[in-house]
CSV table of C-alpha atoms in Angstrom, one decimal:
chain,number,residue,atom,x,y,z
A,1,UNK,CA,-15.6,-33.0,44.9
A,2,UNK,CA,-16.4,-29.2,44.8
A,3,UNK,CA,-14.8,-28.6,48.2
A,4,UNK,CA,-11.7,-30.7,47.3
A,5,UNK,CA,-11.4,-28.8,44.1
A,6,UNK,CA,-11.5,-25.5,45.8
A,7,UNK,CA,-8.8,-26.5,48.4
A,8,UNK,CA,-6.5,-28.2,45.9
A,9,UNK,CA,-6.8,-26.0,42.8
A,10,UNK,CA,-3.3,-24.7,43.1
A,11,UNK,CA,-1.6,-28.1,43.3
A,12,UNK,CA,-0.1,-30.9,41.2
A,13,UNK,CA,-3.6,-32.3,41.0
A,14,UNK,CA,-5.0,-29.4,39.0
A,15,UNK,CA,-5.2,-31.0,35.6
A,16,UNK,CA,-6.7,-34.2,36.9
A,17,UNK,CA,-9.1,-32.2,38.9
A,18,UNK,CA,-10.2,-30.1,35.9
A,19,UNK,CA,-10.9,-33.3,33.9
A,20,UNK,CA,-12.8,-34.9,36.7
A,21,UNK,CA,-15.0,-31.9,37.3
A,22,UNK,CA,-15.7,-31.7,33.5
A,23,UNK,CA,-16.5,-35.5,33.5
A,24,UNK,CA,-18.8,-35.1,36.5
A,25,UNK,CA,-20.6,-31.9,35.2
A,26,UNK,CA,-24.0,-33.6,34.8
A,27,UNK,CA,-23.8,-35.1,38.3
A,28,UNK,CA,-22.7,-31.7,39.7
A,29,UNK,CA,-25.8,-30.1,38.2
A,30,UNK,CA,-28.1,-32.7,39.8
A,31,UNK,CA,-26.3,-32.3,43.1
A,32,UNK,CA,-26.5,-28.5,42.9
A,33,UNK,CA,-30.3,-28.6,42.1
A,34,UNK,CA,-30.8,-30.9,45.1
A,35,UNK,CA,-28.7,-28.7,47.4
A,36,UNK,CA,-30.7,-25.6,46.4
A,37,UNK,CA,-34.2,-27.2,46.6
A,38,UNK,CA,-33.7,-29.6,49.5
A,39,UNK,CA,-30.7,-28.6,51.5
A,40,UNK,CA,-29.8,-26.0,54.0
A,41,UNK,CA,-28.6,-22.6,52.5
A,42,UNK,CA,-25.1,-23.0,53.8
A,43,UNK,CA,-24.5,-26.2,51.9
A,44,UNK,CA,-26.0,-24.8,48.6
A,45,UNK,CA,-23.9,-21.6,49.0
A,46,UNK,CA,-20.7,-23.5,49.7
A,47,UNK,CA,-21.2,-26.0,46.9
A,48,UNK,CA,-21.9,-23.3,44.2
A,49,UNK,CA,-19.0,-21.1,45.4
A,50,UNK,CA,-16.5,-23.9,45.7
A,51,UNK,CA,-16.9,-24.5,42.0
A,52,UNK,CA,-15.5,-21.0,41.3
A,53,UNK,CA,-12.4,-22.2,39.4
A,54,UNK,CA,-14.5,-24.7,37.4
A,55,UNK,CA,-16.9,-22.0,36.3
A,56,UNK,CA,-14.0,-19.8,35.2
A,57,UNK,CA,-11.6,-22.2,33.6
A,58,UNK,CA,-14.3,-24.1,31.7
A,59,UNK,CA,-16.1,-20.9,30.6
A,60,UNK,CA,-19.2,-21.8,32.5
A,61,UNK,CA,-19.7,-18.3,33.9
A,62,UNK,CA,-23.4,-18.0,33.1
A,63,UNK,CA,-24.1,-21.4,34.6
A,64,UNK,CA,-22.0,-20.6,37.7
A,65,UNK,CA,-23.8,-17.3,38.1
A,66,UNK,CA,-27.2,-19.1,37.7
A,67,UNK,CA,-26.4,-21.5,40.6
A,68,UNK,CA,-24.9,-18.8,42.8
A,69,UNK,CA,-27.9,-16.5,42.3
A,70,UNK,CA,-30.3,-19.3,43.2
A,71,UNK,CA,-28.3,-20.2,46.3
A,72,UNK,CA,-28.1,-16.5,47.3
A,73,UNK,CA,-31.9,-16.2,47.0
A,74,UNK,CA,-32.2,-18.7,49.9
A,75,UNK,CA,-32.6,-17.5,53.5
A,76,UNK,CA,-29.4,-15.7,54.3
A,77,UNK,CA,-27.1,-17.2,57.0
A,78,UNK,CA,-24.7,-14.6,58.5
A,79,UNK,CA,-21.6,-16.7,57.8
A,80,UNK,CA,-18.4,-16.5,55.6
A,81,UNK,CA,-20.0,-19.1,53.3
A,82,UNK,CA,-22.5,-16.5,52.2
A,83,UNK,CA,-19.8,-13.8,51.9
A,84,UNK,CA,-17.8,-16.2,49.7
A,85,UNK,CA,-20.8,-16.9,47.4
A,86,UNK,CA,-21.5,-13.2,47.1
A,87,UNK,CA,-17.8,-12.6,46.2
A,88,UNK,CA,-17.7,-15.3,43.6
A,89,UNK,CA,-21.0,-14.1,42.1
A,90,UNK,CA,-19.6,-10.5,42.1
A,91,UNK,CA,-16.4,-11.7,40.3
A,92,UNK,CA,-18.5,-13.5,37.6
A,93,UNK,CA,-20.7,-10.4,37.2
A,94,UNK,CA,-17.5,-8.3,36.8
A,95,UNK,CA,-16.1,-10.5,34.1
A,96,UNK,CA,-19.5,-10.5,32.4
A,97,UNK,CA,-19.5,-6.6,32.5
A,98,UNK,CA,-22.5,-6.4,34.7
A,99,UNK,CA,-20.9,-3.8,37.0
A,100,UNK,CA,-24.0,-2.7,38.8
A,101,UNK,CA,-24.7,-6.2,39.9
A,102,UNK,CA,-21.1,-6.8,40.7
A,103,UNK,CA,-21.0,-3.8,43.0
A,104,UNK,CA,-24.3,-4.7,44.6
A,105,UNK,CA,-23.1,-8.2,45.4
A,106,UNK,CA,-19.7,-7.0,46.7
A,107,UNK,CA,-21.3,-4.4,48.8
A,108,UNK,CA,-23.4,-7.0,50.5
A,109,UNK,CA,-20.2,-9.2,51.0
A,110,UNK,CA,-18.3,-6.3,52.6
A,111,UNK,CA,-21.2,-5.5,54.9
A,112,UNK,CA,-21.5,-9.1,56.0
A,113,UNK,CA,-17.8,-9.4,56.4
A,114,UNK,CA,-17.6,-6.5,58.7
A,115,UNK,CA,-19.6,-8.4,61.4
A,116,UNK,CA,-17.7,-11.7,61.1
A,117,UNK,CA,-14.5,-13.0,62.6
A,118,UNK,CA,-11.3,-12.7,60.6
A,119,UNK,CA,-11.0,-14.9,57.5
A,120,UNK,CA,-9.0,-15.2,54.3
A,121,UNK,CA,-12.3,-14.5,52.5
A,122,UNK,CA,-11.9,-10.8,53.4
A,123,UNK,CA,-8.7,-10.7,51.2
A,124,UNK,CA,-10.7,-12.3,48.4
A,125,UNK,CA,-13.4,-9.7,48.7
A,126,UNK,CA,-10.7,-7.0,48.5
A,127,UNK,CA,-9.1,-8.6,45.4
A,128,UNK,CA,-12.5,-8.6,43.6
A,129,UNK,CA,-13.0,-4.9,44.7
A,130,UNK,CA,-9.6,-4.2,43.1
A,131,UNK,CA,-10.6,-6.1,39.9
A,132,UNK,CA,-13.8,-4.0,39.6
A,133,UNK,CA,-11.6,-0.9,39.8
A,134,UNK,CA,-9.1,-2.3,37.3
A,135,UNK,CA,-11.9,-3.2,34.9
A,136,UNK,CA,-13.1,0.4,35.2
A,137,UNK,CA,-9.6,1.6,34.3
A,138,UNK,CA,-9.2,3.1,37.8
A,139,UNK,CA,-5.7,1.8,38.4
A,140,UNK,CA,-5.0,4.3,41.2
A,141,UNK,CA,-7.8,2.7,43.2
A,142,UNK,CA,-7.0,-0.9,42.2
A,143,UNK,CA,-3.3,-0.9,43.2
A,144,UNK,CA,-3.7,-0.3,46.9
A,145,UNK,CA,-6.6,-2.7,47.1
A,146,UNK,CA,-4.5,-5.4,45.5
A,147,UNK,CA,-1.6,-4.6,47.9
A,148,UNK,CA,-4.0,-4.9,50.9
A,149,UNK,CA,-5.4,-8.2,49.5
A,150,UNK,CA,-1.8,-9.5,49.0
A,151,UNK,CA,-0.9,-8.8,52.6
A,152,UNK,CA,-4.1,-10.5,53.7
A,153,UNK,CA,-3.4,-13.6,51.7
A,154,UNK,CA,0.1,-13.8,53.0
A,155,UNK,CA,-1.0,-13.5,56.6
A,156,UNK,CA,-3.3,-16.5,56.1
A,157,UNK,CA,-0.7,-18.4,54.0
A,158,UNK,CA,-3.2,-18.6,51.1
A,159,UNK,CA,-1.0,-19.3,48.1
A,160,UNK,CA,-3.9,-19.5,45.6
A,161,UNK,CA,-5.1,-16.0,46.6
A,162,UNK,CA,-1.5,-14.7,46.6
A,163,UNK,CA,-1.0,-15.9,43.1
A,164,UNK,CA,-4.2,-14.4,41.8
A,165,UNK,CA,-3.4,-11.1,43.5
A,166,UNK,CA,0.2,-11.0,42.1
A,167,UNK,CA,-1.1,-11.6,38.6
A,168,UNK,CA,-3.6,-8.7,39.1
A,169,UNK,CA,-0.9,-6.4,40.5
A,170,UNK,CA,1.4,-7.2,37.6
A,171,UNK,CA,-1.3,-6.5,35.1
A,172,UNK,CA,-2.5,-3.3,36.8
A,173,UNK,CA,1.1,-1.9,37.2
A,174,UNK,CA,1.7,-2.7,33.5
A,175,UNK,CA,-1.5,-1.0,32.5
A,176,UNK,CA,-1.0,2.0,34.8
A,177,UNK,CA,2.6,2.6,34.0
A,178,UNK,CA,5.1,1.0,31.7
A,179,UNK,CA,4.6,-2.8,31.1
A,180,UNK,CA,7.9,-3.6,32.7
A,181,UNK,CA,6.6,-2.2,36.0
A,182,UNK,CA,4.4,-5.3,36.4
A,183,UNK,CA,7.0,-7.9,35.5
A,184,UNK,CA,8.3,-8.4,39.1
A,185,UNK,CA,4.8,-9.3,40.3
A,186,UNK,CA,4.1,-11.6,37.4
A,187,UNK,CA,7.5,-13.4,38.0
A,188,UNK,CA,6.7,-13.8,41.7
A,189,UNK,CA,3.3,-15.3,40.7
A,190,UNK,CA,5.0,-17.7,38.4
A,191,UNK,CA,7.6,-18.7,41.0
A,192,UNK,CA,4.9,-19.4,43.5
A,193,UNK,CA,3.4,-21.9,41.1
A,194,UNK,CA,6.6,-23.9,40.8
């Protein structure tokens, strides 16, 4: 369910998926506990990270961070699965205003990513890096990071990442300049969702 939700978040199934994840919350907790205490690290990391949208949309940021931190404490595989879990945990820490931890997690994700084959996850790492800069009010740093992430998402055909980045670009351009400067990105994001 978590993997399906991650792959189909930006789809006509989104509302039904949100309801199902909410309905299955107790079972998800049991399964996460089992994955962390009994399973291999890669499964626990993937499971906790694949619930990213559930953690955010339902406001379960503290719970999501709890599961991610536990999974990240397991022996570390050198794989994109760990990089994704680090990135998701960094994004949650950013939103929770724990910038030091967000930077620490993202630094580890970047270091790991440097030794791995190409993946769309690198664009996700870059968009979180841009968000950390934007949250600091450093729009001059955030904008090129978002533009680089957008190019990465487009090269992989990752519509969900492209939409997230366009919304971030629109917001950052509007904050850095006049609000109208961000409208084109926001409209492009909306149009991708149609």
